[in-house]
Amino acid sequence: MDTKKLYEKLSNRLLDLEKLPKLKEEKSISKHLDEKGVSRRDFMKWATAITAMLALPASFTPLVAKAAKLSDRLPIIWLHMAECTGCSESLLRSDAPTIDSLIFDYISLEYHETLMAAAGWQAEHNLESAIEKYKGQYILMVEGGIPSGDSASFLTIGGHGKTGEQSAIEASNNAAAIFAIGTCSSYGGVQAAIPNPTGAVGLSKVTDKTVINVPGCPPSEKNIVGTLLHYILYGTLPALDAYNRPKWAYGQRIHDLCERRGHFDAGEFVEEFGDEGAKKGYCLYKVGCKGPYTFNNCSKNKFNSHMSWPIQAGHGCIGCSEPDFWDTMGPFEEPVANRLYDTVFKGLGADATADKVGVGLLTVTGIGIAAHAAISKFKNPKEGEE
Amino acid sequence: MANKRVIVDPITRIEGHLRIEVEIDDNNVIQKAYSSSTLWRGLETIVKNRDPRDAGFLMQRICGVCTFSHYRAGIEAVEDALGIVPPLNAKLTRSLMNMSLFMHDHVVHFYHLHGLDWVDVVAALDADPEKAAKEAFKYSEAPIATGENDLIKVKKRVKEFVDRGQLGPFANAYWGHKTYRFTPEQNLILLAHYLKALEVQRDLAKLMAMFGGKQPHPQSLTVGGVTCIMDLLDPSRMGEYLTLFKKGVDFVENAYQADVIMAGKIFKDEPSVTQQAGVMNFMAHKEMQLNRSEFLFDSGIIYEGDLSKVFDINEDLITEEATHSWYADDEALHPYDGKTNPEYTGFRDMDTIGADGTEVHSKVIDEKGKYSWIKSPRYDNKPMEVGPLACILISYAKGNERIVPLVDDFLAKTGLPKAALFTALGRTAARMIQARAIAKYGLEAFNTLIENLKVDQDTYTSYKIDKNLEYKGRFIGDVPRGMLSHWIRIKNGVVENYQAVVPSTWNAGPIDALGQVGPYEANLIGLKVADVSQPLEIIRIIHSFDPCIACAVHVMDKKGTDLGTYRVDPNYGTSC
């Protein structure tokens, strides 16, 4: 679609949104920003950044700004399944829009067990009435894997002993859009790692509705907020990859956007944590970095308001936004090529394991990368350096 | 008349899935209380047979709130097993990250999780901002975010919110409950800090992300040390740590401390805040390395609230049992010898009191049988409370010169007796005192690290895992919710057995074989509930423990495979 057509399409979408009943009384965004001491310039700067992040042309910035203003039309229900609350915590780190403005001024968070004041029967009532009141309009965000089928009772919520699986299905049925926030909700996550004792699965396995996956352990606050704004803008699903991840965020390999990529190309590797190479920021492939096999935008957006990301902190990527990464990417501190043979997969070799688990990591790329690392000049940093 | 049953599920504003059930008599006094975790994930089963170097990363996913605690515990348990001593730089870097966690965790807990048990949001609408701005000066010389203009804005925001009837996360709570004690002005001050704290916690989290790559779930610890040497050698990075840390100190001193003191004064005669703790045995482990040899907090045990005697911890006396937990093997075992097979028995049908005060058909736990995914840990067969309160009491009883003045200062400012420490208020105050202690002394670790880096840049100790040897080791420390221990066995180069004995397990576990209740349940018994359909007092007491239920829930193997039991012989071998 050419830019002009797309612009038109998004504009029309926003016009439609504007016609929706407001959840709140009118309050102009500029007035609100003034009150918060945010200048219009700052707001537009933020909108520009989001526009770039969503891979839209800069001319779309006014649309993104408008979308942010219209986000109050969309109530949000957030469910907790088998999880560690890391994804909610990640959302709390969001710096733009700030979480307090999210709660108070932008979105209407109807149900969120970590943040909501109500508990017990009252909490259950909030959930039921939000589903009823906003039928077909609300956005459902789910955090955590879902113990399913015969194992569903590994998670129950509420005074009626309802299983998490039931709650997730019921909330999915009437949602306008469904986002699986984090690797657990996307693919089952850590509790679904071999031997998956609770039969945990991703959200898309328990509902037949389309689920947009926003994986990561946890995903960056930017990817969570970006996915929401993308939906507001388009009103349709973003372009998704084979694992239903938005391409704007998960379209490129960590390895291809990595700040240490030059060192990889030059054959300069950290051979052991803490060595001279580590002090110089060399490539972490030989200490197990899974960047070549992982699709995400961590190096671009980083975490905690651009503070850092794992590779900057000197540790390899562990592949946390890939399906089954606990089983396919371990051991995390060994290159894929040197996997232990006596692992959780009961003595199968690495190649067999990858096939068995269903993700062939040792593709041509993988082999090429391993070979490149192997033939690179082996420098022992401890020699001749005082 | 027979007792009535009340269920509170979900308990919100905690980490994880927790159900509390109580039985009340005709006077609304709680006669019996049951704490039940309703989620099991099984991470300790999943970590078996994996590379020990991965254990920390997997265990980290127990919890995204205390995101650093289980990561470090998993890494250090392996270090202990392999006999590795990380370099001083690595130890101190871990301290710096840990300090970020404590301050962040406690601020978020007080304002966003526990705060709404103290603050009546709707009552704040009657506040006079001018009066409230003056009120704030009673509790701090340099109040934060409570100038008259700030408060006018906060009030306006909340008013718009309430007028719309769109309360969002504040909907359907217990506003107007008679155990809320603050004046409208005091409510407004706390509400302003609720919003300010959302900002501050982001900065406190950055302190960890700086050396960890991200928060939650940092990624720079490795068996043998830390990987963030580039950040440590970057002066601008270190400068940034200092700047953000000082911002945190300001908030801890002038908002967090002020608000807890205000709560202590105003709520001093509210039973759900000042009722004496139900379990008076406390246990804590030394924590927070400040320099080459000293730690900020002390180890020890006190029994029956007696501050005059502190006993040493004997790790061999720690056991876990499952009499009332959904596992088949009831007997009390040491964590090295954990044994767990599932036996989920579910709920039974019964009428309980619903939201409108009438009976509603519900699913309740079977208190005579098994009723929780949490086990019951015991020390020398006794229940123990762990947590910031235990940590502060033990440091205080030991005469820790950094902690004693802070405790005395709190007692002096509130005019409360020492007995007031052994309460829900004491737990809340102890968190604040921990945060203050870190704010005050934490930079010792920072300065020691800077000095040491000038002469020594080691961040990693090399090691080898011999596949032909068997290893066992453990981590013990005190994390934001109390004493944590991880126990590991390594065989054939992979994890053979793993057990985590977690703070919330000590506090939230069910009744044991001797019929002794744990801290959550014990603290609810005898409590009078003003309005059965609005169990705010129950929530207030439970929140005072800062539950982290995902952490507390235990290992088992669904297929009923015996996880193997071991008798440890003195020669370090095992026999199955």
PDB file of N, CA and C in Angstrom, chain A residues 34-89:
ATOM      1  N   ASP A  34      -0.641  20.488  29.301  1.00  0.00           N
ATOM      2  CA  ASP A  34      -0.251  21.714  29.994  1.00  0.00           C
ATOM      3  C   ASP A  34      -0.219  21.495  31.496  1.00  0.00           C
ATOM      4  N   GLU A  35      -1.294  20.895  31.957  1.00  0.00           N
ATOM      5  CA  GLU A  35      -1.396  20.673  33.404  1.00  0.00           C
ATOM      6  C   GLU A  35      -0.250  19.833  33.908  1.00  0.00           C
ATOM      7  N   LYS A  36       0.173  18.914  33.080  1.00  0.00           N
ATOM      8  CA  LYS A  36       1.245  18.016  33.519  1.00  0.00           C
ATOM      9  C   LYS A  36       2.616  18.631  33.282  1.00  0.00           C
ATOM     10  N   GLY A  37       2.613  19.823  32.733  1.00  0.00           N
ATOM     11  CA  GLY A  37       3.893  20.462  32.469  1.00  0.00           C
ATOM     12  C   GLY A  37       4.602  19.846  31.268  1.00  0.00           C
ATOM     13  N   VAL A  38       3.831  19.193  30.407  1.00  0.00           N
ATOM     14  CA  VAL A  38       4.437  18.652  29.180  1.00  0.00           C
ATOM     15  C   VAL A  38       4.097  19.612  28.049  1.00  0.00           C
ATOM     16  N   SER A  39       5.101  20.102  27.387  1.00  0.00           N
ATOM     17  CA  SER A  39       4.813  21.043  26.315  1.00  0.00           C
ATOM     18  C   SER A  39       4.335  20.274  25.093  1.00  0.00           C
ATOM     19  N   ARG A  40       3.664  20.977  24.207  1.00  0.00           N
ATOM     20  CA  ARG A  40       3.202  20.333  22.981  1.00  0.00           C
ATOM     21  C   ARG A  40       4.410  19.801  22.203  1.00  0.00           C
ATOM     22  N   ARG A  41       5.514  20.534  22.324  1.00  0.00           N
ATOM     23  CA  ARG A  41       6.722  20.116  21.619  1.00  0.00           C
ATOM     24  C   ARG A  41       7.200  18.758  22.138  1.00  0.00           C
ATOM     25  N   ASP A  42       7.179  18.608  23.463  1.00  0.00           N
ATOM     26  CA  ASP A  42       7.589  17.324  24.050  1.00  0.00           C
ATOM     27  C   ASP A  42       6.674  16.195  23.586  1.00  0.00           C
ATOM     28  N   PHE A  43       5.400  16.519  23.564  1.00  0.00           N
ATOM     29  CA  PHE A  43       4.432  15.504  23.167  1.00  0.00           C
ATOM     30  C   PHE A  43       4.673  15.088  21.713  1.00  0.00           C
ATOM     31  N   MET A  44       4.923  16.059  20.856  1.00  0.00           N
ATOM     32  CA  MET A  44       5.150  15.745  19.449  1.00  0.00           C
ATOM     33  C   MET A  44       6.470  14.986  19.285  1.00  0.00           C
ATOM     34  N   LYS A  45       7.423  15.306  20.148  1.00  0.00           N
ATOM     35  CA  LYS A  45       8.707  14.583  20.114  1.00  0.00           C
ATOM     36  C   LYS A  45       8.461  13.106  20.434  1.00  0.00           C
ATOM     37  N   TRP A  46       7.634  12.902  21.433  1.00  0.00           N
ATOM     38  CA  TRP A  46       7.297  11.527  21.808  1.00  0.00           C
ATOM     39  C   TRP A  46       6.578  10.828  20.653  1.00  0.00           C
ATOM     40  N   ALA A  47       5.622  11.540  20.054  1.00  0.00           N
ATOM     41  CA  ALA A  47       4.859  10.963  18.943  1.00  0.00           C
ATOM     42  C   ALA A  47       5.786  10.627  17.773  1.00  0.00           C
ATOM     43  N   THR A  48       6.787  11.472  17.557  1.00  0.00           N
ATOM     44  CA  THR A  48       7.754  11.220  16.482  1.00  0.00           C
ATOM     45  C   THR A  48       8.515   9.927  16.752  1.00  0.00           C
ATOM     46  N   ALA A  49       8.907   9.753  18.001  1.00  0.00           N
ATOM     47  CA  ALA A  49       9.663   8.545  18.356  1.00  0.00           C
ATOM     48  C   ALA A  49       8.815   7.296  18.141  1.00  0.00           C
ATOM     49  N   ILE A  50       7.559   7.364  18.575  1.00  0.00           N
ATOM     50  CA  ILE A  50       6.669   6.208  18.401  1.00  0.00           C
ATOM     51  C   ILE A  50       6.444   5.940  16.918  1.00  0.00           C
ATOM     52  N   THR A  51       6.297   7.018  16.128  1.00  0.00           N
ATOM     53  CA  THR A  51       6.090   6.867  14.688  1.00  0.00           C
ATOM     54  C   THR A  51       7.250   6.098  14.067  1.00  0.00           C
ATOM     55  N   ALA A  52       8.447   6.492  14.457  1.00  0.00           N
ATOM     56  CA  ALA A  52       9.631   5.814  13.927  1.00  0.00           C
ATOM     57  C   ALA A  52       9.661   4.364  14.380  1.00  0.00           C
ATOM     58  N   MET A  53       9.300   4.148  15.635  1.00  0.00           N
ATOM     59  CA  MET A  53       9.324   2.792  16.177  1.00  0.00           C
ATOM     60  C   MET A  53       8.350   1.893  15.424  1.00  0.00           C
ATOM     61  N   LEU A  54       7.206   2.447  15.057  1.00  0.00           N
ATOM     62  CA  LEU A  54       6.207   1.652  14.350  1.00  0.00           C
ATOM     63  C   LEU A  54       6.531   1.579  12.854  1.00  0.00           C
ATOM     64  N   ALA A  55       7.701   2.044  12.488  1.00  0.00           N
ATOM     65  CA  ALA A  55       8.162   1.983  11.100  1.00  0.00           C
ATOM     66  C   ALA A  55       7.216   2.716  10.152  1.00  0.00           C
ATOM     67  N   LEU A  56       6.671   3.844  10.614  1.00  0.00           N
ATOM     68  CA  LEU A  56       5.827   4.667   9.760  1.00  0.00           C
ATOM     69  C   LEU A  56       6.630   5.883   9.320  1.00  0.00           C
ATOM     70  N   PRO A  57       6.279   6.438   8.160  1.00  0.00           N
ATOM     71  CA  PRO A  57       6.995   7.641   7.717  1.00  0.00           C
ATOM     72  C   PRO A  57       6.771   8.796   8.696  1.00  0.00           C
ATOM     73  N   ALA A  58       7.720   9.704   8.754  1.00  0.00           N
ATOM     74  CA  ALA A  58       7.653  10.809   9.704  1.00  0.00           C
ATOM     75  C   ALA A  58       6.402  11.656   9.510  1.00  0.00           C
ATOM     76  N   SER A  59       5.887  11.688   8.286  1.00  0.00           N
ATOM     77  CA  SER A  59       4.697  12.499   8.015  1.00  0.00           C
ATOM     78  C   SER A  59       3.466  11.990   8.773  1.00  0.00           C
ATOM     79  N   PHE A  60       3.574  10.791   9.338  1.00  0.00           N
ATOM     80  CA  PHE A  60       2.433  10.224  10.063  1.00  0.00           C
ATOM     81  C   PHE A  60       2.381  10.676  11.532  1.00  0.00           C
ATOM     82  N   THR A  61       3.378  11.448  11.934  1.00  0.00           N
ATOM     83  CA  THR A  61       3.449  11.852  13.343  1.00  0.00           C
ATOM     84  C   THR A  61       2.138  12.453  13.875  1.00  0.00           C
ATOM     85  N   PRO A  62       1.495  13.354  13.126  1.00  0.00           N
ATOM     86  CA  PRO A  62       0.239  13.914  13.650  1.00  0.00           C
ATOM     87  C   PRO A  62      -0.831  12.843  13.896  1.00  0.00           C
ATOM     88  N   LEU A  63      -0.823  11.809  13.039  1.00  0.00           N
ATOM     89  CA  LEU A  63      -1.792  10.729  13.239  1.00  0.00           C
ATOM     90  C   LEU A  63      -1.514   9.977  14.529  1.00  0.00           C
ATOM     91  N   VAL A  64      -0.246   9.717  14.780  1.00  0.00           N
ATOM     92  CA  VAL A  64       0.120   9.001  16.006  1.00  0.00           C
ATOM     93  C   VAL A  64      -0.275   9.834  17.220  1.00  0.00           C
ATOM     94  N   ALA A  65      -0.033  11.116  17.135  1.00  0.00           N
ATOM     95  CA  ALA A  65      -0.418  11.995  18.241  1.00  0.00           C
ATOM     96  C   ALA A  65      -1.925  11.924  18.466  1.00  0.00           C
ATOM     97  N   LYS A  66      -2.674  11.913  17.359  1.00  0.00           N
ATOM     98  CA  LYS A  66      -4.123  11.861  17.473  1.00  0.00           C
ATOM     99  C   LYS A  66      -4.560  10.512  18.069  1.00  0.00           C
ATOM    100  N   ALA A  67      -3.873   9.454  17.655  1.00  0.00           N
ATOM    101  CA  ALA A  67      -4.209   8.120  18.170  1.00  0.00           C
ATOM    102  C   ALA A  67      -4.042   8.078  19.682  1.00  0.00           C
ATOM    103  N   ALA A  68      -2.979   8.679  20.155  1.00  0.00           N
ATOM    104  CA  ALA A  68      -2.752   8.696  21.600  1.00  0.00           C
ATOM    105  C   ALA A  68      -3.916   9.396  22.295  1.00  0.00           C
ATOM    106  N   LYS A  69      -4.394  10.458  21.653  1.00  0.00           N
ATOM    107  CA  LYS A  69      -5.501  11.202  22.265  1.00  0.00           C
ATOM    108  C   LYS A  69      -6.791  10.389  22.271  1.00  0.00           C
ATOM    109  N   LEU A  70      -6.903   9.480  21.321  1.00  0.00           N
ATOM    110  CA  LEU A  70      -8.140   8.710  21.222  1.00  0.00           C
ATOM    111  C   LEU A  70      -8.106   7.407  22.016  1.00  0.00           C
ATOM    112  N   SER A  71      -6.984   7.162  22.676  1.00  0.00           N
ATOM    113  CA  SER A  71      -6.876   5.867  23.361  1.00  0.00           C
ATOM    114  C   SER A  71      -7.863   5.726  24.507  1.00  0.00           C
ATOM    115  N   ASP A  72      -8.485   6.843  24.888  1.00  0.00           N
ATOM    116  CA  ASP A  72      -9.459   6.720  25.988  1.00  0.00           C
ATOM    117  C   ASP A  72     -10.754   6.066  25.528  1.00  0.00           C
ATOM    118  N   ARG A  73     -10.837   5.740  24.253  1.00  0.00           N
ATOM    119  CA  ARG A  73     -12.041   5.066  23.772  1.00  0.00           C
ATOM    120  C   ARG A  73     -11.978   3.555  24.020  1.00  0.00           C
ATOM    121  N   LEU A  74     -10.841   3.104  24.490  1.00  0.00           N
ATOM    122  CA  LEU A  74     -10.648   1.653  24.547  1.00  0.00           C
ATOM    123  C   LEU A  74     -10.392   1.155  25.958  1.00  0.00           C
ATOM    124  N   PRO A  75     -11.376   0.498  26.546  1.00  0.00           N
ATOM    125  CA  PRO A  75     -11.146  -0.081  27.872  1.00  0.00           C
ATOM    126  C   PRO A  75     -10.202  -1.292  27.778  1.00  0.00           C
ATOM    127  N   ILE A  76      -9.441  -1.499  28.827  1.00  0.00           N
ATOM    128  CA  ILE A  76      -8.485  -2.608  28.819  1.00  0.00           C
ATOM    129  C   ILE A  76      -8.737  -3.545  29.982  1.00  0.00           C
ATOM    130  N   ILE A  77      -8.743  -4.817  29.663  1.00  0.00           N
ATOM    131  CA  ILE A  77      -8.829  -5.843  30.708  1.00  0.00           C
ATOM    132  C   ILE A  77      -7.524  -6.616  30.661  1.00  0.00           C
ATOM    133  N   TRP A  78      -6.883  -6.734  31.819  1.00  0.00           N
ATOM    134  CA  TRP A  78      -5.572  -7.402  31.888  1.00  0.00           C
ATOM    135  C   TRP A  78      -5.723  -8.599  32.809  1.00  0.00           C
ATOM    136  N   LEU A  79      -5.451  -9.791  32.298  1.00  0.00           N
ATOM    137  CA  LEU A  79      -5.581 -10.988  33.133  1.00  0.00           C
ATOM    138  C   LEU A  79      -4.215 -11.565  33.500  1.00  0.00           C
ATOM    139  N   HIS A  80      -4.141 -12.093  34.708  1.00  0.00           N
ATOM    140  CA  HIS A  80      -2.923 -12.772  35.166  1.00  0.00           C
ATOM    141  C   HIS A  80      -3.154 -14.271  35.193  1.00  0.00           C
ATOM    142  N   MET A  81      -2.334 -14.995  34.463  1.00  0.00           N
ATOM    143  CA  MET A  81      -2.431 -16.456  34.475  1.00  0.00           C
ATOM    144  C   MET A  81      -1.238 -17.024  35.265  1.00  0.00           C
ATOM    145  N   ALA A  82      -0.579 -18.066  34.752  1.00  0.00           N
ATOM    146  CA  ALA A  82       0.600 -18.589  35.450  1.00  0.00           C
ATOM    147  C   ALA A  82       1.771 -17.696  35.074  1.00  0.00           C
ATOM    148  N   GLU A  83       2.141 -16.822  35.983  1.00  0.00           N
ATOM    149  CA  GLU A  83       3.069 -15.753  35.606  1.00  0.00           C
ATOM    150  C   GLU A  83       3.891 -15.321  36.804  1.00  0.00           C
ATOM    151  N   CYS A  84       4.807 -14.389  36.549  1.00  0.00           N
ATOM    152  CA  CYS A  84       5.659 -13.901  37.640  1.00  0.00           C
ATOM    153  C   CYS A  84       5.455 -12.417  37.860  1.00  0.00           C
ATOM    154  N   THR A  85       4.503 -11.806  37.126  1.00  0.00           N
ATOM    155  CA  THR A  85       4.210 -10.374  37.222  1.00  0.00           C
ATOM    156  C   THR A  85       5.288  -9.490  36.590  1.00  0.00           C
ATOM    157  N   GLY A  86       6.296 -10.100  35.976  1.00  0.00           N
ATOM    158  CA  GLY A  86       7.356  -9.323  35.326  1.00  0.00           C
ATOM    159  C   GLY A  86       6.846  -8.453  34.192  1.00  0.00           C
ATOM    160  N   CYS A  87       5.833  -8.930  33.470  1.00  0.00           N
ATOM    161  CA  CYS A  87       5.317  -8.142  32.340  1.00  0.00           C
ATOM    162  C   CYS A  87       4.571  -6.903  32.834  1.00  0.00           C
ATOM    163  N   SER A  88       3.772  -7.067  33.910  1.00  0.00           N
ATOM    164  CA  SER A  88       3.118  -5.904  34.514  1.00  0.00           C
ATOM    165  C   SER A  88       4.166  -4.921  35.010  1.00  0.00           C
ATOM    166  N   GLU A  89       5.203  -5.459  35.624  1.00  0.00           N
ATOM    167  CA  GLU A  89       6.274  -4.604  36.139  1.00  0.00           C
ATOM    168  C   GLU A  89       6.937  -3.851  34.989  1.00  0.00           C
TER     169      GLU A  89
END
